[in-house]
XYZ file of C-alpha atoms in Angstrom:
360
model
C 0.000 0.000 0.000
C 1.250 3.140 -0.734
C 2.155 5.783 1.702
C 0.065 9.084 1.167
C 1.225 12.745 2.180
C -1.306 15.703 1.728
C -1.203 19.503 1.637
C -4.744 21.160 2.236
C -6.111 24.664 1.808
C -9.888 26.052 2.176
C -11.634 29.241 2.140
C -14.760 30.863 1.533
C -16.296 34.199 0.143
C -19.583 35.888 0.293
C -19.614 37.297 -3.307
C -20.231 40.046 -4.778
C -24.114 40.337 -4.796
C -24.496 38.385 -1.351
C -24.930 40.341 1.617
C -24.365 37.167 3.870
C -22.589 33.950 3.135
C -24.613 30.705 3.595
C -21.839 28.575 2.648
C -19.877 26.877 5.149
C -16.628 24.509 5.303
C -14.766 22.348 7.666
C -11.456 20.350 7.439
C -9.495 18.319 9.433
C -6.028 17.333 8.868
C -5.877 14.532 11.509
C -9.348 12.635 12.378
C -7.285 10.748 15.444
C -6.676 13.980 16.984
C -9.497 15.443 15.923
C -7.614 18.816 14.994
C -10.363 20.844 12.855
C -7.617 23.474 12.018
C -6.932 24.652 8.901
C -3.884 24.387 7.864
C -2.043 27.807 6.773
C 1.464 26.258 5.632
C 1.978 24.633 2.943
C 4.011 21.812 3.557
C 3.017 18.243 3.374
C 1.972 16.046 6.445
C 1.471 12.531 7.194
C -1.601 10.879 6.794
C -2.971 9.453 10.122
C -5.093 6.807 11.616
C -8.138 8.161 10.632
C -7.079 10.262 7.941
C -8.034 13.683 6.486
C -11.790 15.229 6.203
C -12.758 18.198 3.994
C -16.407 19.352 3.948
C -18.342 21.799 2.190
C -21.740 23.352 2.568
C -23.949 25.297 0.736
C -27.306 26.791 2.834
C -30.650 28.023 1.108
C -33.490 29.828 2.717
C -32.863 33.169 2.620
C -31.822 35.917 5.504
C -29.997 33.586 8.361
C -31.562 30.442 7.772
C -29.165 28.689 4.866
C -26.226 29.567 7.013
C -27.895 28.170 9.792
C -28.050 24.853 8.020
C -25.054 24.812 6.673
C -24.114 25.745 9.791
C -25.844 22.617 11.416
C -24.894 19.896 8.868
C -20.687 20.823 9.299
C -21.642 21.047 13.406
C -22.956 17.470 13.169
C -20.283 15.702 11.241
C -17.582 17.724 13.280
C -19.750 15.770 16.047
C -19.471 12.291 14.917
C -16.420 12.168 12.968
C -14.324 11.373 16.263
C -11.839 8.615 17.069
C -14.178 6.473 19.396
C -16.629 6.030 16.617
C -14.396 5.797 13.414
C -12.512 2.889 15.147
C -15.455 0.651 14.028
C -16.426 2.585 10.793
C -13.004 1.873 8.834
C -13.430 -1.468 8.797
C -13.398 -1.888 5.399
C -15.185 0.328 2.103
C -18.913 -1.124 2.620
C -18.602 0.226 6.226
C -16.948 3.529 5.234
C -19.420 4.882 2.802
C -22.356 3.334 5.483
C -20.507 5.670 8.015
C -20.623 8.554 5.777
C -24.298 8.532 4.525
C -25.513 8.000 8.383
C -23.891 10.906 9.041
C -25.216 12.881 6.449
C -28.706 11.635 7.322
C -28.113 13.029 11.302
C -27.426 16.316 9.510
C -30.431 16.201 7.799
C -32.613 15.373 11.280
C -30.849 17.861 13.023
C -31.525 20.437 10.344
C -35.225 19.728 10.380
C -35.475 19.592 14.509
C -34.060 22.705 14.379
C -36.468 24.375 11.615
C -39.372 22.739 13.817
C -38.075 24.726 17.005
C -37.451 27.905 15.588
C -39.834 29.272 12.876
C -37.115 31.700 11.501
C -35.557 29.361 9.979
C -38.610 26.956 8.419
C -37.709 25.960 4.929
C -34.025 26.150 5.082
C -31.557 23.415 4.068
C -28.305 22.929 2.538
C -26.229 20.643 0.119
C -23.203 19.078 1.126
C -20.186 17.092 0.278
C -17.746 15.550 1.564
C -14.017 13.695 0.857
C -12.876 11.413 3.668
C -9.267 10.480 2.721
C -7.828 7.440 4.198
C -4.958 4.702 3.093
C -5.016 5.311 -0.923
C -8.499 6.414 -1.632
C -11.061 9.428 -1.330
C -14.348 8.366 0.165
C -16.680 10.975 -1.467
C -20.105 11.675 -0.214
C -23.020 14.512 -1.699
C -26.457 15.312 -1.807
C -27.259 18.608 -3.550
C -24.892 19.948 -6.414
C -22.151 21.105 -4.106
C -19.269 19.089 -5.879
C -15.892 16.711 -5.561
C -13.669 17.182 -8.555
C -9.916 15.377 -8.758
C -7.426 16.986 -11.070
C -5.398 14.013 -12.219
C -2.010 14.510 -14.490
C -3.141 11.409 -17.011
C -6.593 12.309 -17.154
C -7.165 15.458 -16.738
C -9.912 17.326 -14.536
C -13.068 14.768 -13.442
C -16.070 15.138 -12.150
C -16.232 12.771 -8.569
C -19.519 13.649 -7.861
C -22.802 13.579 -9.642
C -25.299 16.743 -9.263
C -28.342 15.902 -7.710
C -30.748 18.715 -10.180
C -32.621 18.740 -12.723
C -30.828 19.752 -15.445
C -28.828 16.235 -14.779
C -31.759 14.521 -14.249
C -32.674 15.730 -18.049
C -28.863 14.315 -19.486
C -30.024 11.361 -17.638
C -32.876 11.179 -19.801
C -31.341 11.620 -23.303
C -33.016 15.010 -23.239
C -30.025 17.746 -22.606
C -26.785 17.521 -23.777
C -23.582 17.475 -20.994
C -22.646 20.607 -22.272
C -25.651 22.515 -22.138
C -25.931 21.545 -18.300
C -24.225 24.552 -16.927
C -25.941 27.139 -18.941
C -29.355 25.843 -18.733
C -31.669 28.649 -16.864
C -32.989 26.098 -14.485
C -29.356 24.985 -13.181
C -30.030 26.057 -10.225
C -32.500 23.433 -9.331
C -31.537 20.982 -6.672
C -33.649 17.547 -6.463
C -32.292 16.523 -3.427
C -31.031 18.380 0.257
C -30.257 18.494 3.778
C -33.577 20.033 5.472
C -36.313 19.182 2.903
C -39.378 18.400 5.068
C -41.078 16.503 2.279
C -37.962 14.116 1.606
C -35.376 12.592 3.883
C -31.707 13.222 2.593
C -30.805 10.829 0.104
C -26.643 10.922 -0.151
C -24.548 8.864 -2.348
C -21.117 7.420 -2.213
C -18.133 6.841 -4.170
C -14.833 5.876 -3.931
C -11.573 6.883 -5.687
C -8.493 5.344 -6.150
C -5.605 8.001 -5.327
C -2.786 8.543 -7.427
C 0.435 10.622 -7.336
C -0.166 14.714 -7.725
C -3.795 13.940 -7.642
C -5.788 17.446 -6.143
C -9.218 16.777 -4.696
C -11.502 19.671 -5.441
C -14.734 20.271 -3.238
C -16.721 23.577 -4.154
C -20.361 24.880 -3.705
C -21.822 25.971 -7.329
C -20.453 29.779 -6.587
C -17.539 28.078 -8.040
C -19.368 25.240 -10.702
C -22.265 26.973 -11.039
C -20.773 30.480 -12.752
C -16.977 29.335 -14.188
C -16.799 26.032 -16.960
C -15.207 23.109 -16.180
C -12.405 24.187 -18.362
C -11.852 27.996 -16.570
C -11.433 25.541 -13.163
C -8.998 23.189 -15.195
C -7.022 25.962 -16.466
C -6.429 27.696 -12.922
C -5.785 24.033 -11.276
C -2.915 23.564 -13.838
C -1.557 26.771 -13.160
C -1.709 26.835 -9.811
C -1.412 23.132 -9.167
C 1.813 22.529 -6.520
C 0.300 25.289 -4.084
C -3.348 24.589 -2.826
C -3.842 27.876 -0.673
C -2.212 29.511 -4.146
C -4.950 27.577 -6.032
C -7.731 27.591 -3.610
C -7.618 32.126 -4.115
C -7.219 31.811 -7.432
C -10.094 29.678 -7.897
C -12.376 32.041 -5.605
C -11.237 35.147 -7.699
C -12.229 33.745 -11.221
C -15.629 32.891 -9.670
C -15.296 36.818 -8.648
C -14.084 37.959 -12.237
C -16.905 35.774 -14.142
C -19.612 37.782 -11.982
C -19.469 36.489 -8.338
C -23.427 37.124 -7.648
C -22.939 33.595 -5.296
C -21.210 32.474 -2.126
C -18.129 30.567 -3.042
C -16.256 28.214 -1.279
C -13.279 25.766 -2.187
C -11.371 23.026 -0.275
C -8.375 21.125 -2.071
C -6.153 18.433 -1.122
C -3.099 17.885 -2.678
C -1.812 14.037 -2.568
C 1.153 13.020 -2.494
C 2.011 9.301 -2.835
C 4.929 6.742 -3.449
C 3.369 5.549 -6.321
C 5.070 6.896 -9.073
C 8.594 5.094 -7.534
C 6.176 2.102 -7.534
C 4.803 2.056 -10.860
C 8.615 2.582 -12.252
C 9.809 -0.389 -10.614
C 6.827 -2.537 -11.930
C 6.976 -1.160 -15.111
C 10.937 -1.979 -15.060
C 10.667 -5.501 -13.525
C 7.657 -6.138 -16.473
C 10.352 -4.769 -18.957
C 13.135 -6.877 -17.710
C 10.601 -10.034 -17.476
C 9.559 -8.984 -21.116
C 13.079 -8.870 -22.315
C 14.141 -12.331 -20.212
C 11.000 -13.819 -22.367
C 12.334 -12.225 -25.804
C 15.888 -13.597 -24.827
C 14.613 -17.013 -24.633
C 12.503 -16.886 -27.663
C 15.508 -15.749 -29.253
C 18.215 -18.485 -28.104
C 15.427 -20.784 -29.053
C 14.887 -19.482 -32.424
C 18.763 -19.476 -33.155
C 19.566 -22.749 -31.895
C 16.640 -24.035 -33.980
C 17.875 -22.304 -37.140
C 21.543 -23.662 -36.244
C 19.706 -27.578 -36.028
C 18.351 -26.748 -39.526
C 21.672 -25.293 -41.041
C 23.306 -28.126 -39.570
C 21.367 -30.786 -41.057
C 20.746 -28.907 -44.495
C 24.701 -29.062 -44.579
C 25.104 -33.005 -43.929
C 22.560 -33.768 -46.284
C 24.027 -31.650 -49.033
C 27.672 -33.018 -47.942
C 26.019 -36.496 -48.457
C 24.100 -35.542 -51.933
C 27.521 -34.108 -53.460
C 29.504 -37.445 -52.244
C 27.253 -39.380 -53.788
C 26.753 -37.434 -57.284
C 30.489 -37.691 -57.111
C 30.717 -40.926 -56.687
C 27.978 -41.918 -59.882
C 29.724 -39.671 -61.957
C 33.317 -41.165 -61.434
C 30.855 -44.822 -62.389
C 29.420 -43.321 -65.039
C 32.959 -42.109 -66.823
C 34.322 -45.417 -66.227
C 31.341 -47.297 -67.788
C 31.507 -44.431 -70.472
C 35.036 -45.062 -71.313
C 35.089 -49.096 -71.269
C 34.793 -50.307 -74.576
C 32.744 -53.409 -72.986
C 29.897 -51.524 -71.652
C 29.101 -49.334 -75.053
C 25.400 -50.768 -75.099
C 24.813 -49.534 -71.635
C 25.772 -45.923 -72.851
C 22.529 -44.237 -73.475
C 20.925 -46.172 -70.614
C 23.756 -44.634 -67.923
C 23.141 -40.883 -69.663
C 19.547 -41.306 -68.528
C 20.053 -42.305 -65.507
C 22.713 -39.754 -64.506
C 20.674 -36.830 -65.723
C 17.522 -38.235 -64.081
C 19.965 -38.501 -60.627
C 21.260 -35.128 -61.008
C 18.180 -33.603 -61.543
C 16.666 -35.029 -58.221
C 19.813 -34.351 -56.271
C 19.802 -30.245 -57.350
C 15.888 -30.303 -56.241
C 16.928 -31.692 -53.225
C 20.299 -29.444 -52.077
């Protein structure tokens, strides 16, 4: 298994239009010690026990109440993401992403309780998502359109998560094109939440394989929702070895493409052993490969020697023997007492030669 190192960076901004920000972020850069810090250097730490959480939030309702969710859903897995209750939940991946979604769902209860108790806030709710990294992978969990992206040096920038809204629901359907998705005027619509009273929070899972230089992305839609996939590539690229470099410079191109939404950005940057890893195997599979050609070879050639070999007796033996009917021949040819056997011996020797120089 390969060892992982990480450098993290988050931040948030109200906007330009906004007059209060209803997003909301948490990370921790130790579960085990439960140290909800964010980090401001930007070196690269161990990973621990329990690995590294980054969370992001985006509230709805209006006024107070969307931060107030978003508020609540971070509170709650702040709450239950501790040591005495991840001992059990890192068991393996089935009981990971179980973890996850339970927690998501307590977030959701403790949304609506709240709502219920204080009628300021009826009606409010929030997305969220989530990247839990432990050993080599990034447990991702979402409901709403708040999103996990990993920018990954073979393949590019991709999409972890999978918008809960309607616009996806209608690429789901064959009816809207991918590319049409973020331009659509009903983008904005969310199918599923934290804090709907008419639905229970319906999260989903998934989990990715880590790789060397990978950055995990989380951002509410004041990032996705107003710059193209391509604007966030190009600032990753450029800005890829420094996350709290990249992290601002993804916040100010949401600000330069119109900033009329709360944005907010977590990264991790992995680092991993892999790449030493992957050289070795791929030199050991060369080596193997060439071991494998070697023998085919030294087989070939000693088979082509056997052939050359034999090829050379048998033509040694063809020209001994043509020599020795000739030298016959001229003495049958030359003895006065054999002239009636004359035109027989011609025929025969020509036939003989003939079938000898088919043969060598």
């Amino acid at each position: 298994m390969s060892e992982v190192r990480f450098k993290l960076a988050a931040g948030t901004n109200v906007g330009l239009i906004r007059q209060n920000n209803e997003d909301n972020f948490v990370v921790c850069s130790d579960l085990s010690t439960s140290n909800w810090l964010i980090p401001q250097a930007g070196d690269y730490a161990d990973l621990g026990q329990f690995g590294v959480l980054l969370v992001v939030a985006d509230g709805m309702g209006g006024a107070n109440a969307g931060e107030v969710a978003s508020a609540i859903a971070v509170e709650t897995i702040q709450n239950q993401f501790v040591p005495e209750q991840l001992e059990e939940a890192v068991a393996n991946d089935k009981s990971i992403q179980e973890f996850m979604k339970e927690v998501v769902k307590s977030a959701d209860l403790n949304i609506l309780h709240h709502s219920q108790n204080d009628s300021n806030t009826q009606g409010m709710g929030t997305t969220i998502v989530m990247a839990w990294i432990l050993n080599n992978k990034a447990y991702i969990c979402w409901c709403g359109d708040s999103r996990c992206y990993v920018l990954n040096k073979r393949n590019g920038l991709i999409q972890l998560s999978k918008d809960h809204s309607y616009v996806q629901e209608l690429v789901d359907k064959g009816e809207l094109s991918a590319e049409l998705m973020h331009d659509h005027p009903l983008s904005n619509v969310i199918t599923r939440c934290l804090g709907d009273v008419d639905n229970r929070a319906n999260p989903e899972t998934r989990i990715y394989q880590l790789h060397n230089d990978d950055i995990i992305m989380l951002c509410s839609d004041g990032l996705c929702g107003i710059c193209h996939d391509d604007q966030i590539l190009d600032v990753m690229i450029n800005h890829n070895e420094d996350p709290i470099e990249c992290k601002n410079e993804l916040i100010s191109a949401a600000l330069s493409a119109g900033g009329y939404d709360n944005v907010t950005v977590a990264l991790a940057r992995i680092q991993t052993d892999e790449e030493e890893e992957e050289t070795a195997a791929e030199e050991e599979t060369a080596e193997e490969e060439n071991t494998e050609e070697d023998k085919k070879e030294e087989l070939s050639t000693t088979i082509r020697s056997d052939i050359r070999r034999r090829s050379h007796k048998l033509r040694n033996f063809m020209l001994f023997l043509l020599i020795l009917i000739i030298a016959g021949g001229a003495y049958i040819w030359f003895t006065p007492s054999c002239s009636p056997l004359k035109d027989q011996i011609t025929t025969t020797v020509t036939n003989i030669i003939t079938s000898i120089k088919q043969k060598i």
